[in-house]
Amino acid sequence: MDYVIEFSPEKNEILKSTRNIGFEEGLECIQNGGLLDNKIHHNKPNQRIYIVTINSYAYIIPYVIDEKTKKSISQGQKINEILKQDDQAPVPVEKQVCIFYGVLNGYFENVAVEDIKKTENELSEYIGRLHEDDILKPIRETGELPEVDENKLKEAITRFLESRS
């Protein structure tokens, strides 16, 4: 995941003058395996805290995640949930293609991570019931998703989501 780390030069100078350490040391520590924990700040829900060890001391480094990074993390969590399959009932590849297409193209941005499995199952049933011949069969038989079928899939996912509202 691409991310940008920014910090206030003014706050960094204050840290260096009062604690003899700056953000650079904290970032270096994180990159070199000195991260002890990553927690949600209990008083500030939009802020997280890295706990790092530098020179045998523990330091707390507060940080904020920007909206782009939050979306990327959420998308990754949703993909992780989708990858969890029942050993006794694996999801057919053609349905996986449809589900991953929806997640990777932002269709499930408003679906909470804890609701993604339910949404996945409902979408799978919906597409299986209404689009076996025009979406699933071509993917299964060719292993491809040509533009004409992709457009059908976009429409199907949109109709599915609208039907849930």
Short mmCIF file of C-alpha atoms in Angstrom, two decimals:
data_model
loop_
_atom_site.label_atom_id
_atom_site.label_comp_id
_atom_site.label_asym_id
_atom_site.label_seq_id
_atom_site.Cartn_x
_atom_site.Cartn_y
_atom_site.Cartn_z
CA MET A 1 0.00 0.00 0.00
CA ASP A 2 1.30 3.42 -0.90
CA TYR A 3 1.12 5.99 1.85
CA VAL A 4 2.57 9.35 2.67
CA ILE A 5 4.10 10.14 6.04
CA GLU A 6 4.03 13.80 6.92
CA PHE A 7 4.83 15.54 10.16
CA SER A 8 4.96 19.08 11.40
CA PRO A 9 8.49 20.51 11.25
CA GLU A 10 7.58 22.83 14.14
CA LYS A 11 6.43 19.95 16.37
CA ASN A 12 9.49 17.98 15.33
CA GLU A 13 11.77 20.81 16.51
CA ILE A 14 9.90 21.00 19.82
CA LEU A 15 10.39 17.25 20.29
CA LYS A 16 14.08 17.48 19.51
CA SER A 17 14.63 20.37 21.91
CA THR A 18 12.53 18.96 24.78
CA ARG A 19 13.02 15.19 24.43
CA ASN A 20 16.15 14.89 22.34
CA ILE A 21 14.34 12.80 19.70
CA GLY A 22 12.43 13.61 16.50
CA PHE A 23 9.89 12.05 14.21
CA GLU A 24 12.67 10.84 11.92
CA GLU A 25 13.92 8.46 14.63
CA GLY A 26 10.41 7.16 15.16
CA LEU A 27 9.89 6.51 11.46
CA GLU A 28 13.27 4.83 11.17
CA CYS A 29 12.42 2.66 14.15
CA ILE A 30 9.10 1.59 12.58
CA GLN A 31 10.77 0.77 9.27
CA ASN A 32 13.43 -1.32 11.06
CA GLY A 33 11.10 -3.48 13.16
CA GLY A 34 10.95 -1.45 16.36
CA LEU A 35 7.16 -1.12 16.31
CA LEU A 36 5.75 -2.60 19.54
CA ASP A 37 2.07 -1.84 18.91
CA ASN A 38 -0.39 0.15 16.83
CA LYS A 39 -3.47 1.24 18.79
CA ILE A 40 -6.52 3.44 18.41
CA HIS A 41 -6.24 6.60 20.52
CA HIS A 42 -8.88 6.21 23.25
CA ASN A 43 -9.76 9.93 23.36
CA LYS A 44 -9.47 10.76 19.67
CA PRO A 45 -11.23 8.24 17.37
CA ASN A 46 -9.61 9.64 14.20
CA GLN A 47 -6.14 9.23 15.64
CA ARG A 48 -3.99 6.16 16.15
CA ILE A 49 -0.84 5.62 18.19
CA TYR A 50 2.36 3.80 17.33
CA ILE A 51 4.26 2.50 20.32
CA VAL A 52 7.92 2.10 19.44
CA THR A 53 11.14 1.27 21.22
CA ILE A 54 14.16 3.49 20.68
CA ASN A 55 17.33 3.02 22.72
CA SER A 56 15.48 0.78 25.21
CA TYR A 57 12.77 3.41 25.84
CA ALA A 58 9.15 3.18 24.74
CA TYR A 59 7.78 6.16 22.83
CA ILE A 60 4.24 6.95 21.78
CA ILE A 61 3.84 8.48 18.32
CA PRO A 62 0.32 9.72 17.53
CA TYR A 63 -0.74 9.82 13.89
CA VAL A 64 -3.78 10.39 11.71
CA ILE A 65 -4.75 8.34 8.69
CA ASP A 66 -5.93 10.33 5.66
CA GLU A 67 -9.16 9.43 3.83
CA LYS A 68 -7.40 7.75 0.89
CA THR A 69 -5.45 5.50 3.25
CA LYS A 70 -8.60 4.72 5.29
CA LYS A 71 -10.37 3.62 2.10
CA SER A 72 -7.41 1.48 1.08
CA ILE A 73 -7.27 -0.19 4.51
CA SER A 74 -11.03 -0.81 4.46
CA GLN A 75 -10.83 -2.30 0.98
CA GLY A 76 -8.01 -4.59 2.14
CA GLN A 77 -10.06 -5.72 5.13
CA LYS A 78 -13.00 -6.50 2.85
CA ILE A 79 -10.79 -8.48 0.48
CA ASN A 80 -9.41 -10.40 3.45
CA GLU A 81 -12.95 -11.30 4.53
CA ILE A 82 -13.86 -12.43 1.02
CA LEU A 83 -10.80 -14.66 0.85
CA LYS A 84 -12.08 -16.57 3.88
CA GLN A 85 -13.99 -19.47 2.35
CA ASP A 86 -15.62 -22.53 3.80
CA ASP A 87 -13.44 -25.54 2.96
CA GLN A 88 -16.57 -27.58 2.28
CA ALA A 89 -18.21 -24.96 0.02
CA PRO A 90 -15.65 -23.00 -2.02
CA VAL A 91 -16.98 -20.11 -4.11
CA PRO A 92 -16.82 -20.82 -7.85
CA VAL A 93 -14.20 -18.77 -9.69
CA GLU A 94 -16.72 -16.96 -11.87
CA LYS A 95 -18.58 -15.73 -8.78
CA GLN A 96 -15.30 -14.73 -7.15
CA VAL A 97 -14.51 -12.63 -10.23
CA CYS A 98 -17.83 -10.79 -9.82
CA ILE A 99 -17.38 -10.25 -6.10
CA PHE A 100 -13.79 -9.04 -6.38
CA TYR A 101 -14.75 -6.80 -9.28
CA GLY A 102 -17.32 -5.13 -7.05
CA VAL A 103 -14.92 -4.62 -4.16
CA LEU A 104 -11.96 -3.50 -6.25
CA ASN A 105 -14.04 -1.00 -8.19
CA GLY A 106 -15.57 0.73 -5.17
CA TYR A 107 -19.09 -0.70 -5.36
CA PHE A 108 -18.92 -1.86 -1.73
CA GLU A 109 -17.38 1.30 -0.30
CA ASN A 110 -20.48 1.84 1.85
CA VAL A 111 -20.64 -1.75 3.09
CA ALA A 112 -19.12 -2.20 6.55
CA VAL A 113 -16.35 -4.79 6.86
CA GLU A 114 -18.48 -6.82 9.29
CA ASP A 115 -21.28 -6.96 6.67
CA ILE A 116 -19.13 -7.92 3.69
CA LYS A 117 -19.62 -11.71 3.97
CA LYS A 118 -23.39 -11.32 4.02
CA THR A 119 -23.23 -8.93 1.06
CA GLU A 120 -20.89 -11.29 -0.78
CA ASN A 121 -23.28 -14.22 -0.29
CA GLU A 122 -26.30 -12.17 -1.36
CA LEU A 123 -24.52 -10.85 -4.48
CA SER A 124 -23.40 -14.37 -5.35
CA GLU A 125 -26.98 -15.66 -5.08
CA TYR A 126 -28.34 -12.66 -7.01
CA ILE A 127 -25.94 -13.06 -9.92
CA GLY A 128 -26.37 -16.83 -9.93
CA ARG A 129 -30.14 -16.48 -10.04
CA LEU A 130 -30.42 -13.69 -12.63
CA HIS A 131 -27.19 -13.73 -14.63
CA GLU A 132 -26.02 -17.31 -15.03
CA ASP A 133 -26.06 -17.23 -18.85
CA ASP A 134 -25.02 -13.65 -19.59
CA ILE A 135 -22.29 -13.09 -16.95
CA LEU A 136 -21.24 -16.25 -15.10
CA LYS A 137 -21.17 -18.75 -17.98
CA PRO A 138 -18.93 -16.62 -20.25
CA ILE A 139 -16.44 -16.05 -17.39
CA ARG A 140 -16.45 -19.76 -16.53
CA GLU A 141 -16.01 -20.89 -20.14
CA THR A 142 -13.43 -18.33 -21.32
CA GLY A 143 -11.72 -17.23 -18.12
CA GLU A 144 -12.13 -13.65 -19.34
CA LEU A 145 -14.31 -10.64 -18.69
CA PRO A 146 -14.64 -8.80 -22.00
CA GLU A 147 -15.93 -5.23 -21.99
CA VAL A 148 -19.47 -6.21 -23.02
CA ASP A 149 -19.73 -8.64 -20.08
CA GLU A 150 -18.02 -6.15 -17.77
CA ASN A 151 -20.74 -3.63 -18.56
CA LYS A 152 -23.41 -6.24 -17.76
CA LEU A 153 -21.63 -6.96 -14.47
CA LYS A 154 -21.52 -3.26 -13.58
CA GLU A 155 -25.25 -2.99 -14.23
CA ALA A 156 -25.97 -6.15 -12.24
CA ILE A 157 -23.97 -5.01 -9.21
CA THR A 158 -25.60 -1.57 -9.33
CA ARG A 159 -29.12 -3.11 -9.51
CA PHE A 160 -28.23 -5.51 -6.68
CA LEU A 161 -27.08 -2.68 -4.42
CA GLU A 162 -30.12 -0.57 -5.31
CA SER A 163 -32.42 -3.46 -4.42
CA ARG A 164 -30.88 -3.60 -0.93
CA SER A 165 -31.58 0.08 -0.18
#
